[in-house]
Tab-separated table of C-alpha atoms in Angstrom:
chain	number	residue	atom	x	y	z
A	1	MET	CA	0.000	0.000	0.000
A	2	ASP	CA	2.805	2.409	0.961
A	3	SER	CA	4.939	1.608	-2.098
A	4	SER	CA	1.946	2.080	-4.390
A	5	TYR	CA	1.208	5.459	-2.818
A	6	LEU	CA	4.875	6.436	-3.217
A	7	ARG	CA	4.887	5.496	-6.909
A	8	ILE	CA	1.748	7.586	-7.522
A	9	SER	CA	3.249	10.553	-5.670
A	10	LEU	CA	6.519	10.365	-7.618
A	11	SER	CA	4.598	10.099	-10.883
A	12	PHE	CA	2.582	13.186	-9.977
A	13	VAL	CA	5.752	15.149	-9.170
A	14	PHE	CA	7.357	13.982	-12.428
A	15	TRP	CA	4.424	15.117	-14.568
A	16	ALA	CA	4.148	18.393	-12.642
A	17	LEU	CA	7.810	19.144	-13.331
A	18	LEU	CA	7.393	18.112	-16.941
A	19	LEU	CA	4.397	20.346	-17.488
A	20	SER	CA	5.611	23.351	-15.483
A	21	PRO	CA	7.573	24.960	-18.357
A	22	ALA	CA	4.450	24.928	-20.488
A	23	VAL	CA	2.436	26.513	-17.678
A	24	SER	CA	4.942	29.272	-17.030
A	25	GLN	CA	5.388	29.852	-20.742
A	26	SER	CA	1.656	30.488	-21.196
A	27	SER	CA	1.954	33.487	-18.878
A	28	SER	CA	4.784	35.161	-20.785
A	29	CYS	CA	4.456	37.801	-23.469
A	30	SER	CA	6.225	35.645	-26.073
A	31	SER	CA	3.410	33.061	-25.935
A	32	GLN	CA	0.625	35.527	-26.698
A	33	THR	CA	-1.161	35.735	-30.009
A	34	PHE	CA	-3.596	38.375	-31.206
A	35	SER	CA	-5.466	39.551	-34.279
A	36	GLY	CA	-3.842	41.377	-37.151
A	37	VAL	CA	-0.923	40.702	-39.438
A	38	ARG	CA	1.479	43.229	-37.976
A	39	SER	CA	4.492	41.857	-36.114
A	40	TYR	CA	5.925	43.346	-32.947
A	41	PRO	CA	9.572	42.465	-32.488
A	42	HIS	CA	9.758	43.543	-28.865
A	43	CYS	CA	7.722	42.292	-25.931
A	44	LEU	CA	7.878	42.847	-22.185
A	45	ASP	CA	6.453	40.943	-19.250
A	46	LEU	CA	5.580	43.998	-17.203
A	47	PRO	CA	6.325	43.447	-13.512
A	48	ASP	CA	2.917	44.360	-12.096
A	49	LEU	CA	-0.806	43.775	-12.718
A	50	LYS	CA	-0.194	40.703	-14.945
A	51	ALA	CA	0.375	43.024	-17.888
A	52	PHE	CA	2.283	42.592	-21.159
A	53	LEU	CA	3.476	45.005	-23.821
A	54	HIS	CA	4.325	44.220	-27.429
A	55	TYR	CA	5.767	47.043	-29.468
A	56	SER	CA	7.754	48.193	-32.465
A	57	TYR	CA	9.375	51.550	-33.108
A	58	ASP	CA	10.140	53.291	-36.396
A	59	ALA	CA	12.832	55.872	-35.668
A	60	SER	CA	12.512	57.438	-39.130
A	61	ASN	CA	9.088	58.863	-38.322
A	62	THR	CA	9.110	58.395	-34.502
A	63	THR	CA	6.091	56.072	-34.629
A	64	LEU	CA	5.547	53.659	-31.756
A	65	ALA	CA	3.139	50.773	-32.381
A	66	VAL	CA	1.950	49.001	-29.237
A	67	VAL	CA	-0.261	46.181	-28.041
A	68	PHE	CA	-0.935	46.363	-24.317
A	69	SER	CA	-2.598	43.389	-22.590
A	70	ALA	CA	-3.880	43.060	-19.022
A	71	PRO	CA	-6.872	41.677	-17.133
A	72	PRO	CA	-9.141	44.299	-15.490
A	73	SER	CA	-9.223	44.191	-11.699
A	74	LYS	CA	-12.870	43.054	-11.851
A	75	PRO	CA	-15.166	41.712	-14.583
A	76	GLY	CA	-16.465	44.671	-16.555
A	77	GLY	CA	-13.458	46.742	-15.545
A	78	TRP	CA	-10.931	48.707	-17.573
A	79	ILE	CA	-7.243	48.680	-18.480
A	80	ALA	CA	-5.024	51.610	-19.407
A	81	TRP	CA	-1.623	52.226	-20.938
A	82	ALA	CA	-0.107	55.684	-21.043
A	83	ILE	CA	2.931	57.777	-21.830
A	84	ASN	CA	3.800	60.593	-19.449
A	85	PRO	CA	5.756	63.242	-21.401
A	86	LYS	CA	6.626	65.327	-18.327
A	87	SER	CA	6.931	63.060	-15.295
A	88	THR	CA	6.875	59.433	-14.162
A	89	GLY	CA	3.468	59.051	-12.463
A	90	MET	CA	-0.100	58.904	-13.692
A	91	ALA	CA	-0.825	62.634	-13.279
A	92	GLY	CA	0.050	64.283	-16.583
A	93	SER	CA	-0.134	61.011	-18.507
A	94	GLN	CA	-1.613	60.656	-21.965
A	95	ALA	CA	-3.648	57.490	-21.581
A	96	LEU	CA	-5.420	54.932	-23.721
A	97	VAL	CA	-8.216	53.245	-21.748
A	98	ALA	CA	-10.020	50.102	-22.895
A	99	SER	CA	-13.274	48.699	-21.539
A	100	LYS	CA	-16.199	46.583	-22.702
A	101	ASP	CA	-19.678	47.924	-23.262
A	102	PRO	CA	-21.885	46.101	-20.718
A	103	LYS	CA	-24.763	45.834	-23.202
A	104	THR	CA	-23.026	44.844	-26.420
A	105	GLY	CA	-19.874	43.275	-24.970
A	106	VAL	CA	-17.784	45.156	-27.536
A	107	ALA	CA	-14.432	46.477	-26.351
A	108	SER	CA	-13.461	50.045	-27.227
A	109	VAL	CA	-10.753	52.587	-26.433
A	110	THR	CA	-11.037	56.138	-25.121
A	111	THR	CA	-8.242	58.668	-24.647
A	112	LEU	CA	-7.589	60.583	-21.438
A	113	ASN	CA	-5.347	63.571	-20.908
A	114	ILE	CA	-4.938	63.098	-17.164
A	115	VAL	CA	-4.402	66.622	-15.910
A	116	SER	CA	-5.385	65.485	-12.403
A	117	TYR	CA	-6.985	62.477	-10.745
A	118	SER	CA	-10.156	64.486	-10.186
A	119	SER	CA	-10.637	65.064	-13.927
A	120	LEU	CA	-10.792	61.652	-15.597
A	121	VAL	CA	-12.938	62.491	-18.605
A	122	PRO	CA	-12.370	61.545	-22.268
A	123	SER	CA	-10.156	64.123	-23.958
A	124	LYS	CA	-7.681	64.540	-26.795
A	125	LEU	CA	-4.068	63.599	-26.160
A	126	SER	CA	-1.146	66.003	-26.452
A	127	PHE	CA	0.332	63.911	-29.288
A	128	ASP	CA	-1.149	62.125	-32.283
A	129	VAL	CA	-2.482	58.592	-31.916
A	130	TRP	CA	-4.185	56.472	-34.589
A	131	ASP	CA	-5.149	52.914	-35.564
A	132	VAL	CA	-6.640	52.601	-32.091
A	133	LYS	CA	-8.772	49.587	-31.219
A	134	ALA	CA	-9.444	47.146	-28.393
A	135	GLU	CA	-10.294	43.471	-28.189
A	136	GLU	CA	-10.896	40.846	-25.553
A	137	ALA	CA	-8.113	38.299	-25.384
A	138	ALA	CA	-9.450	34.822	-26.108
A	139	ASN	CA	-8.703	32.165	-23.492
A	140	ASP	CA	-6.779	34.621	-21.338
A	141	GLY	CA	-8.914	35.076	-18.240
A	142	GLY	CA	-10.929	38.042	-19.482
A	143	ALA	CA	-7.873	40.136	-20.376
A	144	LEU	CA	-8.303	43.120	-22.685
A	145	ARG	CA	-5.884	44.418	-25.310
A	146	ILE	CA	-5.213	47.897	-26.617
A	147	PHE	CA	-3.790	48.381	-30.117
A	148	ALA	CA	-2.462	51.812	-31.103
A	149	LYS	CA	0.150	53.784	-32.989
A	150	VAL	CA	1.648	56.788	-31.255
A	151	LYS	CA	3.603	59.743	-32.645
A	152	VAL	CA	6.370	60.060	-30.078
A	153	PRO	CA	7.203	63.731	-29.386
A	154	ALA	CA	10.581	64.800	-30.750
A	155	ASP	CA	12.174	65.505	-27.370
A	156	LEU	CA	11.239	62.037	-26.090
A	157	ALA	CA	12.316	60.346	-29.317
A	158	ALA	CA	15.728	62.012	-29.006
A	159	ASN	CA	16.204	60.386	-25.604
A	160	GLY	CA	15.294	56.959	-26.926
A	161	LYS	CA	13.025	56.329	-23.932
A	162	VAL	CA	9.534	57.241	-22.760
A	163	ASN	CA	7.945	57.050	-19.331
A	164	GLN	CA	5.160	54.485	-19.506
A	165	VAL	CA	2.391	53.935	-16.981
A	166	TRP	CA	-0.148	51.125	-16.962
A	167	GLN	CA	-3.164	50.513	-14.782
A	168	VAL	CA	-6.296	48.399	-14.295
A	169	GLY	CA	-9.593	49.333	-12.675
A	170	PRO	CA	-12.908	47.866	-11.529
A	171	GLY	CA	-15.460	49.416	-13.894
A	172	VAL	CA	-16.894	52.300	-15.870
A	173	SER	CA	-19.894	54.336	-14.693
A	174	ASN	CA	-21.663	56.955	-16.845
A	175	GLY	CA	-18.692	57.194	-19.164
A	176	ARG	CA	-16.180	57.720	-16.337
A	177	ILE	CA	-13.694	55.141	-15.182
A	178	GLN	CA	-13.959	54.129	-11.545
A	179	PRO	CA	-10.876	54.630	-9.349
A	180	HIS	CA	-8.308	51.857	-9.273
A	181	ASP	CA	-6.874	50.320	-6.104
A	182	PHE	CA	-3.971	52.015	-4.373
A	183	SER	CA	-2.190	48.840	-3.317
A	184	GLY	CA	1.455	48.074	-4.080
A	185	PRO	CA	1.100	46.746	-7.651
A	186	ASN	CA	-1.126	49.670	-8.672
A	187	LEU	CA	1.387	52.200	-7.375
A	188	ASN	CA	4.382	50.387	-8.853
A	189	SER	CA	2.993	50.054	-12.384
A	190	LEU	CA	5.274	52.551	-14.101
A	191	GLY	CA	8.746	52.703	-15.575
A	192	PRO	CA	10.871	53.636	-18.597
A	193	LEU	CA	10.299	52.052	-21.989
A	194	ASP	CA	13.371	51.700	-24.193
A	195	LEU	CA	12.176	52.484	-27.701
A	196	THR	CA	15.071	50.567	-29.260
A	197	GLY	CA	14.004	47.363	-27.524
A	198	ALA	CA	17.334	46.969	-25.746
A	199	THR	CA	15.529	45.804	-22.612
A	200	THR	CA	13.323	43.273	-24.437
A	201	GLY	CA	12.743	40.235	-22.268
A	202	VAL	CA	13.807	42.083	-19.099
A	203	PRO	CA	11.112	43.350	-16.710
A	204	VAL	CA	10.686	47.088	-16.760
A	205	SER	CA	11.760	48.838	-13.583
A	206	GLY	CA	8.440	49.599	-11.982
A	207	GLY	CA	9.713	52.188	-9.559
A	208	GLY	CA	9.123	49.731	-6.741
A	209	GLY	CA	11.348	51.562	-4.286
A	210	ALA	CA	9.511	54.847	-4.663
A	211	GLY	CA	6.146	53.112	-4.766
A	212	ASN	CA	6.862	51.095	-1.640
A	213	PHE	CA	8.094	54.211	0.154
A	214	ARG	CA	4.851	56.013	-0.744
A	215	ILE	CA	2.836	53.068	0.535
A	216	HIS	CA	4.869	53.098	3.749
A	217	LYS	CA	4.161	56.797	4.281
A	218	ARG	CA	0.470	56.346	3.488
A	219	ASN	CA	0.271	53.561	6.057
A	220	ILE	CA	2.023	55.704	8.667
A	221	HIS	CA	-0.399	58.543	7.904
A	222	GLY	CA	-3.361	56.211	8.309
A	223	ILE	CA	-2.152	54.628	11.547
A	224	LEU	CA	-1.310	57.964	13.198
A	225	ASN	CA	-4.686	59.473	12.382
A	226	ALA	CA	-6.683	56.366	13.265
A	227	VAL	CA	-4.987	56.228	16.686
A	228	SER	CA	-5.382	59.965	17.377
A	229	TRP	CA	-8.709	61.132	15.920
A	230	GLY	CA	-10.301	57.704	15.788
A	231	LEU	CA	-9.334	56.277	19.200
A	232	LEU	CA	-7.585	58.537	21.702
A	233	PHE	CA	-9.919	61.517	21.297
A	234	PRO	CA	-13.046	59.393	21.902
A	235	ILE	CA	-11.394	57.707	24.905
A	236	GLY	CA	-10.392	61.093	26.336
A	237	ALA	CA	-13.956	62.345	25.951
A	238	MET	CA	-15.277	59.240	27.715
A	239	ILE	CA	-12.902	59.855	30.638
A	240	ALA	CA	-14.199	63.402	31.066
A	241	ARG	CA	-17.823	62.399	30.668
A	242	TYR	CA	-17.986	59.377	32.939
A	243	MET	CA	-15.135	59.544	35.482
A	244	ARG	CA	-16.037	62.959	36.814
A	245	ILE	CA	-19.306	61.620	38.172
A	246	PHE	CA	-17.326	59.839	40.887
A	247	GLU	CA	-16.226	62.300	43.535
A	248	SER	CA	-13.225	60.159	44.457
A	249	ALA	CA	-11.897	60.508	40.890
A	250	ASP	CA	-11.569	64.299	41.144
A	251	PRO	CA	-9.124	65.728	40.037
A	252	ALA	CA	-7.534	62.553	38.611
A	253	TRP	CA	-10.115	62.393	35.810
A	254	PHE	CA	-9.136	65.888	34.687
A	255	TYR	CA	-5.437	65.085	34.373
A	256	LEU	CA	-6.194	61.817	32.608
A	257	HIS	CA	-8.506	63.657	30.226
A	258	VAL	CA	-5.954	66.366	29.445
A	259	SER	CA	-3.128	63.839	29.017
A	260	CYS	CA	-5.172	61.680	26.659
A	261	GLN	CA	-6.365	64.603	24.546
A	262	PHE	CA	-2.945	66.228	24.375
A	263	SER	CA	-1.389	62.918	23.283
A	264	ALA	CA	-4.129	62.524	20.676
A	265	TYR	CA	-3.479	66.060	19.439
A	266	ALA	CA	0.295	65.512	19.150
A	267	ILE	CA	-0.158	62.248	17.251
A	268	GLY	CA	-2.879	63.835	15.106
A	269	VAL	CA	-0.622	66.744	14.163
A	270	ALA	CA	2.068	64.255	13.105
A	271	GLY	CA	-0.496	62.408	10.978
A	272	TRP	CA	-1.791	65.671	9.529
A	273	ALA	CA	1.748	66.778	8.609
A	274	THR	CA	2.365	63.399	6.971
A	275	GLY	CA	-0.799	63.915	4.936
A	276	LEU	CA	0.377	67.343	3.791
A	277	LYS	CA	3.690	65.817	2.714
A	278	LEU	CA	1.915	63.067	0.794
A	279	GLY	CA	-0.275	65.660	-0.923
A	280	SER	CA	2.720	67.748	-1.985
A	281	GLU	CA	4.396	64.669	-3.465
A	282	SER	CA	1.266	63.500	-5.315
A	283	LYS	CA	0.472	66.282	-7.736
A	284	GLY	CA	-2.932	65.815	-9.325
A	285	ILE	CA	-4.127	63.280	-6.741
A	286	GLN	CA	-6.817	64.962	-4.675
A	287	TYR	CA	-9.165	63.640	-2.036
A	288	ASN	CA	-10.981	66.876	-1.332
A	289	THR	CA	-13.423	65.642	1.301
A	290	HIS	CA	-10.757	63.764	3.256
A	291	ARG	CA	-8.374	66.722	3.042
A	292	ASN	CA	-10.967	69.319	4.048
A	293	ILE	CA	-12.116	67.276	7.038
A	294	GLY	CA	-8.484	66.847	8.056
A	295	ILE	CA	-7.869	70.598	7.930
A	296	SER	CA	-11.051	71.197	9.937
A	297	LEU	CA	-9.974	68.643	12.545
A	298	PHE	CA	-6.558	70.226	12.941
A	299	SER	CA	-8.078	73.714	13.259
A	300	LEU	CA	-10.732	72.677	15.794
A	301	ALA	CA	-8.276	70.632	17.857
A	302	THR	CA	-5.797	73.524	17.908
A	303	LEU	CA	-8.536	75.854	19.154
A	304	GLN	CA	-9.427	73.275	21.781
A	305	MET	CA	-5.827	73.165	23.012
A	306	PHE	CA	-5.605	76.940	23.287
A	307	ALA	CA	-9.011	77.053	24.988
A	308	MET	CA	-7.469	75.231	27.937
A	309	LEU	CA	-5.363	78.341	28.577
A	310	LEU	CA	-8.543	80.439	28.805
A	311	ARG	CA	-10.506	78.033	30.999
A	312	PRO	CA	-12.367	80.068	33.667
A	313	ARG	CA	-12.729	78.954	37.269
A	314	LYS	CA	-15.753	76.822	38.154
A	315	ASP	CA	-17.497	79.715	39.884
A	316	HIS	CA	-16.807	82.253	37.110
A	317	LYS	CA	-19.918	83.756	35.528
A	318	PHE	CA	-18.728	82.881	32.001
A	319	ARG	CA	-17.790	79.294	32.833
A	320	TYR	CA	-21.049	77.951	31.341
A	321	VAL	CA	-20.262	79.729	28.052
A	322	TRP	CA	-16.822	78.133	27.991
A	323	ASN	CA	-18.402	74.742	28.745
A	324	ILE	CA	-20.794	75.078	25.800
A	325	TYR	CA	-17.919	75.980	23.496
A	326	HIS	CA	-15.634	73.233	24.830
A	327	HIS	CA	-18.267	70.509	24.568
A	328	GLY	CA	-19.501	71.633	21.154
A	329	VAL	CA	-16.020	71.708	19.616
A	330	GLY	CA	-15.094	68.458	21.348
A	331	TYR	CA	-18.081	66.513	20.019
A	332	SER	CA	-17.480	67.985	16.554
A	333	ILE	CA	-13.919	66.614	16.663
A	334	LEU	CA	-15.206	63.188	17.706
A	335	ILE	CA	-17.716	62.951	14.867
A	336	LEU	CA	-15.436	64.375	12.165
A	337	GLY	CA	-12.521	62.248	13.354
A	338	ILE	CA	-14.381	58.962	13.069
A	339	ILE	CA	-15.853	59.960	9.691
A	340	ASN	CA	-12.406	60.837	8.350
A	341	VAL	CA	-10.902	57.569	9.544
A	342	PHE	CA	-13.462	55.730	7.412
A	343	LYS	CA	-12.730	58.105	4.520
A	344	GLY	CA	-9.060	57.265	4.874
A	345	LEU	CA	-9.749	53.536	4.977
A	346	SER	CA	-11.719	53.795	1.741
A	347	ILE	CA	-8.757	55.576	0.127
A	348	LEU	CA	-6.055	53.235	1.410
A	349	ASN	CA	-8.289	50.253	0.610
A	350	PRO	CA	-6.480	47.856	2.968
A	351	LYS	CA	-7.557	44.315	3.744
A	352	HIS	CA	-11.126	44.071	5.020
A	353	THR	CA	-9.790	42.881	8.355
A	354	TYR	CA	-8.437	46.359	9.152
A	355	LYS	CA	-11.756	48.060	8.526
A	356	THR	CA	-13.568	45.301	10.391
A	357	ALA	CA	-11.175	45.676	13.322
A	358	TYR	CA	-11.749	49.437	13.512
A	359	ILE	CA	-15.517	48.958	13.322
A	360	ALA	CA	-15.238	46.419	16.149
A	361	VAL	CA	-13.190	48.827	18.283
A	362	ILE	CA	-15.575	51.745	17.679
A	363	GLY	CA	-18.545	49.469	18.288
A	364	THR	CA	-17.016	48.319	21.578
A	365	LEU	CA	-16.371	51.910	22.658
A	366	GLY	CA	-19.957	52.745	21.680
A	367	GLY	CA	-21.298	49.881	23.751
A	368	ILE	CA	-19.208	50.908	26.777
A	369	THR	CA	-20.390	54.503	26.312
A	370	LEU	CA	-24.026	53.411	26.312
A	371	LEU	CA	-23.514	51.372	29.468
A	372	LEU	CA	-21.665	54.177	31.261
A	373	GLU	CA	-24.321	56.688	30.178
A	374	VAL	CA	-26.989	54.592	31.869
A	375	VAL	CA	-24.851	54.242	35.021
A	376	THR	CA	-24.175	57.996	35.050
A	377	TRP	CA	-27.857	58.896	34.828
A	378	VAL	CA	-28.729	56.400	37.552
A	379	ILE	CA	-26.142	57.966	39.870
A	380	VAL	CA	-27.242	61.523	39.028
A	381	LEU	CA	-30.927	60.749	39.582
A	382	LYS	CA	-30.188	58.990	42.874
A	383	ARG	CA	-28.221	61.993	44.090
A	384	LYS	CA	-31.009	64.366	43.139
A	385	SER	CA	-33.550	62.120	44.856
A	386	ALA	CA	-31.409	61.973	47.999
A	387	LYS	CA	-31.103	65.752	48.114
A	388	SER	CA	-34.839	66.282	47.642
A	389	THR	CA	-35.775	63.861	50.451
A	390	LYS	CA	-33.114	65.079	52.884
A	391	PRO	CA	-34.889	66.690	55.922
A	392	LEU	CA	-34.344	70.378	56.461
A	393	LYS	CA	-32.436	71.464	59.556
A	394	ALA	CA	-34.415	73.240	62.269
């Protein structure tokens, strides 16, 4: 029985090793076939997003003929290949975007002059492009292909290289492409294209170092702000709301409250500054709502910190006015902070476990708050009842 099992296992390993070259070959650019009679002497297995590029270049008239192939991130999604004449990222790119019509199933190509990420509408490119078409790759997992000829600008042709960017996205809605993911492969999908084909067969440098560094900074930004606005500020507010009801906790609750809120503010400022740095390094990428809420949070929290210096004594006639201001600004920070954490999570698009974990934490804090609110009102009502039934002194 054992020897028979061993023979079967060895046979399986043998056939797996025998067939593995064929399997790996099917995922390389040299194994791909597509419609048309034109030949493309150069092909690249692009290092990210399972993408391939076939191309030829005629230096006499600076014409670049390309076939770009990639699977959309979701069924019904889009793919894009672009040249950036001025920089290395997506902003400023001259893009060809392919998608399938959901009704007819016919693939087509639109052109985008990506001035900024907030303006992704069909527009004419800054250089000539013709013989543009798209097709669905047969037996290739739903991949799409873009065919095009591009008139390479003279200054780029003189260098012998162009900055290429490629991308895939989830879908198209009302003629506009839906945003792509901002995970590692989506941020790394860029690099130089040697027009002469000298790098044929070698993966294009996808700018992984810069992309990974950007991801690292985005993660730091997200963690700092989630801890400050999304956790410490609510906890500090709970300390002030529910510890002060116990006479034995005075003034300890106050110092705990101030320490928690000041720590939250310091961490929040660090996260806010990281966000400003990310924004300055990502020209054309704008998340207006997230940014505006962040600026509002920083402004309100700064006012709250300075308000502590103007805090009147308990018996001061304007103390109630200060209390209204302090509570109003504080609750505004709580609400905006939690909202902006969810905005940030939708932008970072991490694993679902992170969002689920934050929801669980906020839900737990909410449950504790509800319980403590009931306890607080019970104590307050008991104290009022005790005072009202206390006999008057003769």
